[in-house]
Short mmCIF file of C-alpha atoms in Angstrom, two decimals:
data_model
loop_
_atom_site.label_atom_id
_atom_site.label_comp_id
_atom_site.label_asym_id
_atom_site.label_seq_id
_atom_site.Cartn_x
_atom_site.Cartn_y
_atom_site.Cartn_z
CA MET U 1 -0.02 -0.21 -0.14
CA ARG U 2 1.43 3.44 -0.85
CA MET U 3 -0.10 6.79 0.23
CA LEU U 4 0.67 10.23 -1.98
CA VAL U 5 1.72 13.00 -0.12
CA VAL U 6 1.24 16.52 -2.04
CA THR U 7 3.24 19.59 -1.04
CA ALA U 8 3.62 23.22 -2.52
CA VAL U 9 7.39 23.55 -2.49
CA PRO U 10 10.61 21.38 -2.13
CA ALA U 11 11.39 22.43 1.30
CA GLU U 12 8.08 20.93 2.53
CA ARG U 13 8.54 17.67 0.52
CA ASP U 14 12.16 16.95 2.01
CA ALA U 15 10.99 18.23 5.36
CA VAL U 16 8.44 15.08 5.10
CA THR U 17 10.75 12.42 3.70
CA ARG U 18 13.36 13.46 6.61
CA ALA U 19 11.01 11.63 8.88
CA PHE U 20 12.04 8.13 7.57
CA GLY U 21 16.25 8.89 7.19
CA GLY U 22 18.20 8.06 4.60
CA GLU U 23 17.97 9.41 0.93
CA PRO U 24 14.76 9.22 -0.48
CA ARG U 25 14.15 6.98 -3.69
CA ILE U 26 13.53 9.26 -6.88
CA ARG U 27 11.15 8.52 -9.65
CA GLU U 28 9.94 10.89 -12.54
CA VAL U 29 6.65 11.58 -13.45
CA PRO U 30 4.70 13.92 -15.45
CA GLY U 31 5.86 17.17 -14.49
CA ALA U 32 7.15 16.35 -11.14
CA GLU U 33 9.69 14.21 -9.15
CA LEU U 34 8.09 11.32 -6.89
CA HIS U 35 10.65 11.10 -3.82
CA ARG U 36 9.59 7.42 -1.88
CA ALA U 37 10.24 7.61 1.74
CA GLY U 38 8.47 4.84 4.38
CA PRO U 39 5.07 4.14 3.02
CA PHE U 40 4.58 7.86 1.01
CA ASP U 41 5.68 9.03 -2.47
CA VAL U 42 5.85 12.47 -1.94
CA LEU U 43 5.70 15.54 -4.50
CA SER U 44 6.49 19.06 -4.86
CA GLY U 45 3.56 20.04 -7.11
CA GLY U 46 3.61 24.01 -6.48
CA ALA U 47 1.75 26.83 -5.11
CA GLY U 48 -1.95 27.29 -5.21
CA PRO U 49 -5.04 25.03 -6.04
CA ALA U 50 -4.46 24.86 -9.10
CA ALA U 51 -0.89 23.50 -9.71
CA ALA U 52 -1.55 21.30 -6.61
CA ALA U 53 -4.56 19.61 -8.29
CA ALA U 54 -2.72 19.08 -11.71
CA ALA U 55 0.41 17.78 -9.68
CA THR U 56 -1.71 15.23 -7.81
CA ALA U 57 -3.87 14.33 -11.04
CA PHE U 58 -0.97 13.25 -12.92
CA ALA U 59 0.73 11.13 -10.09
CA LEU U 60 -2.56 9.72 -9.44
CA ALA U 61 -2.92 8.79 -12.85
CA ALA U 62 0.95 7.09 -13.22
CA ALA U 63 0.41 5.25 -10.75
CA PRO U 64 0.89 1.52 -11.51
CA ALA U 65 -2.60 -0.51 -11.68
CA SER U 66 -1.27 -3.23 -9.36
CA THR U 67 -0.29 -0.54 -6.73
CA PRO U 68 -2.90 2.16 -6.70
CA TYR U 69 -2.80 4.88 -3.87
CA SER U 70 -5.08 4.47 -0.76
CA LEU U 71 -4.79 7.94 0.28
CA VAL U 72 -3.59 11.67 -0.59
CA VAL U 73 -2.39 13.73 2.09
CA SER U 74 -2.01 17.47 1.51
CA ALA U 75 1.23 18.76 3.77
CA GLY U 76 3.16 21.57 4.48
CA ILE U 77 3.10 24.38 6.39
CA GLY U 78 0.19 27.34 6.93
CA GLY U 79 -1.14 30.13 8.74
CA GLY U 80 -3.15 29.64 12.02
CA PHE U 81 -5.90 31.52 13.17
CA ALA U 82 -5.24 32.52 16.74
CA PRO U 83 -6.34 31.73 19.21
CA ALA U 84 -7.00 28.01 17.67
CA ALA U 85 -3.71 27.14 16.01
CA PRO U 86 -0.98 29.11 17.40
CA VAL U 87 2.43 29.44 15.61
CA GLY U 88 4.50 25.87 15.94
CA SER U 89 1.24 23.88 16.68
CA LEU U 90 -0.14 21.13 13.94
CA VAL U 91 -3.81 21.34 12.69
CA VAL U 92 -5.40 18.38 10.88
CA ALA U 93 -8.49 19.27 8.64
CA THR U 94 -12.11 18.39 9.41
CA ASN U 95 -13.27 19.86 6.45
CA ILE U 96 -11.29 21.16 3.41
CA VAL U 97 -12.42 24.12 2.00
CA ALA U 98 -12.50 26.73 -1.12
CA ALA U 99 -12.72 30.17 0.40
CA ASP U 100 -12.83 32.50 -2.14
CA LEU U 101 -14.04 30.36 -4.65
CA GLY U 102 -17.50 32.14 -5.60
CA ALA U 103 -18.47 35.66 -6.34
CA GLU U 104 -18.20 38.71 -4.99
CA THR U 105 -21.88 40.47 -4.70
CA PRO U 106 -23.44 43.54 -3.66
CA ASP U 107 -24.48 41.54 -0.40
CA GLY U 108 -20.89 39.84 0.14
CA PHE U 109 -19.30 36.78 -0.92
CA VAL U 110 -21.74 34.01 -2.40
CA PRO U 111 -19.66 30.53 -2.68
CA VAL U 112 -19.79 28.96 -5.69
CA THR U 113 -22.26 26.22 -4.16
CA GLY U 114 -24.59 29.18 -3.86
CA LEU U 115 -24.16 29.87 -7.20
CA GLY U 116 -25.80 26.66 -8.38
CA PHE U 117 -22.86 24.72 -9.30
CA GLY U 118 -19.65 22.90 -8.21
CA ARG U 119 -18.30 22.00 -5.09
CA ASP U 120 -16.30 23.98 -2.24
CA ALA U 121 -15.74 21.14 0.57
CA PHE U 122 -14.43 18.04 1.22
CA ALA U 123 -14.35 16.10 4.07
CA PRO U 124 -12.04 13.96 5.23
CA PRO U 125 -12.75 10.57 6.92
CA GLY U 126 -13.54 11.34 10.33
CA ASP U 127 -12.04 8.10 12.18
CA LEU U 128 -8.47 9.04 10.20
CA VAL U 129 -8.41 12.30 11.36
CA ARG U 130 -9.34 11.53 14.95
CA ASP U 131 -6.42 9.31 14.90
CA VAL U 132 -3.97 11.31 13.25
CA ALA U 133 -4.91 14.23 15.51
CA GLN U 134 -4.40 11.71 18.64
CA ALA U 135 -1.17 10.60 17.60
CA THR U 136 0.24 14.11 16.49
CA GLY U 137 -1.27 16.16 18.93
CA ALA U 138 -2.86 18.81 16.09
CA VAL U 139 -5.44 20.68 16.24
CA ARG U 140 -8.87 19.49 14.42
CA GLY U 141 -10.56 21.79 12.47
CA THR U 142 -11.84 23.44 9.26
CA VAL U 143 -8.91 24.33 7.11
CA LEU U 144 -9.26 27.02 4.25
CA THR U 145 -7.70 26.84 1.08
CA VAL U 146 -6.89 30.84 -0.70
CA SER U 147 -5.90 31.67 -3.86
CA THR U 148 -4.51 35.15 -1.89
CA VAL U 149 -3.06 34.67 1.70
CA THR U 150 -4.71 37.00 4.04
CA GLY U 151 -2.95 39.73 4.88
CA SER U 152 -5.43 42.04 6.83
CA ALA U 153 -7.52 41.70 10.26
CA ALA U 154 -9.94 42.68 8.50
CA ARG U 155 -9.89 39.68 5.91
CA THR U 156 -9.32 37.60 8.77
CA ALA U 157 -12.38 38.40 10.80
CA GLU U 158 -14.47 38.05 6.98
CA LEU U 159 -13.09 34.55 7.12
CA LEU U 160 -13.69 33.89 10.40
CA ALA U 161 -16.83 35.19 10.49
CA ALA U 162 -17.70 32.72 7.38
CA HIS U 163 -16.25 29.82 8.60
CA PRO U 164 -16.30 29.86 12.50
CA GLY U 165 -14.42 26.38 12.33
CA ALA U 166 -11.45 27.60 10.84
CA VAL U 167 -8.14 26.58 12.38
CA ALA U 168 -5.88 27.51 9.39
CA GLU U 169 -5.42 28.68 6.01
CA ALA U 170 -3.30 27.25 3.05
CA MET U 171 -3.30 27.17 -0.63
CA GLU U 172 -3.34 23.55 -1.78
CA GLY U 173 -5.68 21.34 0.21
CA PHE U 174 -8.76 21.93 -2.01
CA GLY U 175 -6.79 21.36 -4.89
CA VAL U 176 -5.29 18.06 -4.09
CA ALA U 177 -8.76 16.71 -2.31
CA GLU U 178 -10.21 17.67 -5.62
CA ALA U 179 -8.15 15.65 -7.77
CA ALA U 180 -8.25 12.78 -5.44
CA ASP U 181 -12.04 12.48 -5.26
CA ARG U 182 -11.92 12.49 -9.27
CA PHE U 183 -9.66 9.60 -8.48
CA GLY U 184 -12.16 7.79 -5.66
CA VAL U 185 -9.24 8.02 -3.15
CA PRO U 186 -9.89 9.76 0.22
CA ALA U 187 -7.81 12.85 1.07
CA LEU U 188 -6.48 14.07 4.31
CA GLU U 189 -5.03 18.00 4.74
CA LEU U 190 -1.93 18.08 7.42
CA ARG U 191 -0.27 21.51 8.32
CA ALA U 192 2.23 22.96 10.19
CA VAL U 193 1.55 26.22 11.76
CA SER U 194 4.32 28.71 10.33
CA ASN U 195 2.82 32.29 11.02
CA THR U 196 -0.53 33.40 12.58
CA VAL U 197 -3.38 34.89 9.61
CA GLY U 198 -3.74 38.50 9.68
CA PRO U 199 -1.59 41.18 8.71
CA ARG U 200 1.62 40.17 7.09
CA ASP U 201 4.72 40.21 9.52
CA ARG U 202 7.53 38.21 8.07
CA GLU U 203 9.75 38.87 10.64
CA ALA U 204 7.26 37.00 12.98
CA TRP U 205 7.10 33.77 10.91
CA ARG U 206 8.76 30.53 12.17
CA ILE U 207 8.81 28.77 8.81
CA GLY U 208 11.56 26.41 9.85
CA ASP U 209 10.08 25.48 13.25
CA ALA U 210 7.13 24.73 11.19
CA LEU U 211 9.37 22.32 9.27
CA THR U 212 10.66 20.82 11.86
CA ALA U 213 7.00 20.09 13.49
CA LEU U 214 6.35 18.55 9.86
CA THR U 215 9.09 16.24 9.88
CA GLU U 216 8.29 15.24 13.49
CA ALA U 217 4.54 14.89 12.68
CA PHE U 218 5.17 12.29 9.81
CA GLY U 219 6.92 10.00 11.76
CA LYS U 220 4.45 9.94 14.06
CA THR U 221 1.49 9.84 11.43
CA ALA U 222 2.72 7.23 9.24
CA PRO U 223 1.46 4.06 11.29
CA VAL U 224 -1.12 5.81 11.92
CA VAL U 225 -2.45 5.85 7.93
CA GLU U 226 -0.85 2.46 7.11
CA SER U 227 -3.10 0.86 9.49
CA TRP U 228 -6.34 3.18 8.54
CA THR U 229 -5.52 2.12 4.68
CA ARG U 230 -4.95 -1.81 5.80
CA HIS U 231 -8.56 -1.64 7.42
CA ASP U 232 -10.14 0.41 4.57
CA ARG U 233 -9.33 -1.75 2.07
CA LEU U 234 -10.35 -4.73 3.80
CA ASP U 235 -14.10 -3.12 4.46
CA ARG U 236 -13.83 -2.06 1.19
CA HIS U 237 -12.98 -6.00 0.38
CA ARG U 238 -16.06 -7.04 2.21
CA ASP U 239 -18.47 -4.99 1.21
#
């Protein structure tokens, strides 16, 4: 059983593979490299939901028919909403939401579903979210996917008003989940918080600490997801 992990940038990819020691094995797929470490094939798919969706779809399509992926994980660093997810914490998504996919109207923002088409959220398997959170100490809650990173207090307030359960924002989760859903594969999102969502203050960001936390998280996550995918496949076989 193999699982696919999709990050935005190589630094995040390498943080994941470091959890398993040694040098990862590298395999080329269309538009990217897969770095194999532990039970995961990890790729750096690019920033933003479109790049993440394309990279995920290519990797899923390139998987051998005899060993398809059983889980896709969107992973990396992200912004945390205070006080729920402080800098240095981990978050695991109970819902992966496209927070800015829709339309501006005189009455405010309308999500794409309110326009009568598409979807704007995916829910990872609840038991897997619970088990990963317990193993890593991660905060559970909605993780927002945005195409423009939040940089003001006003925008932060708008997002929290629209999504009261939000604990973090990033730029790729919804794209990864969208592609995984097209292939019938469950998706998970796991983030290490490098900064607080709100007015941009680069000096307060702790990217190195967040990458270290991501490495530690995947060391703890691997046995959880391996056990979950094994039981999930058995359950599907029985059905």
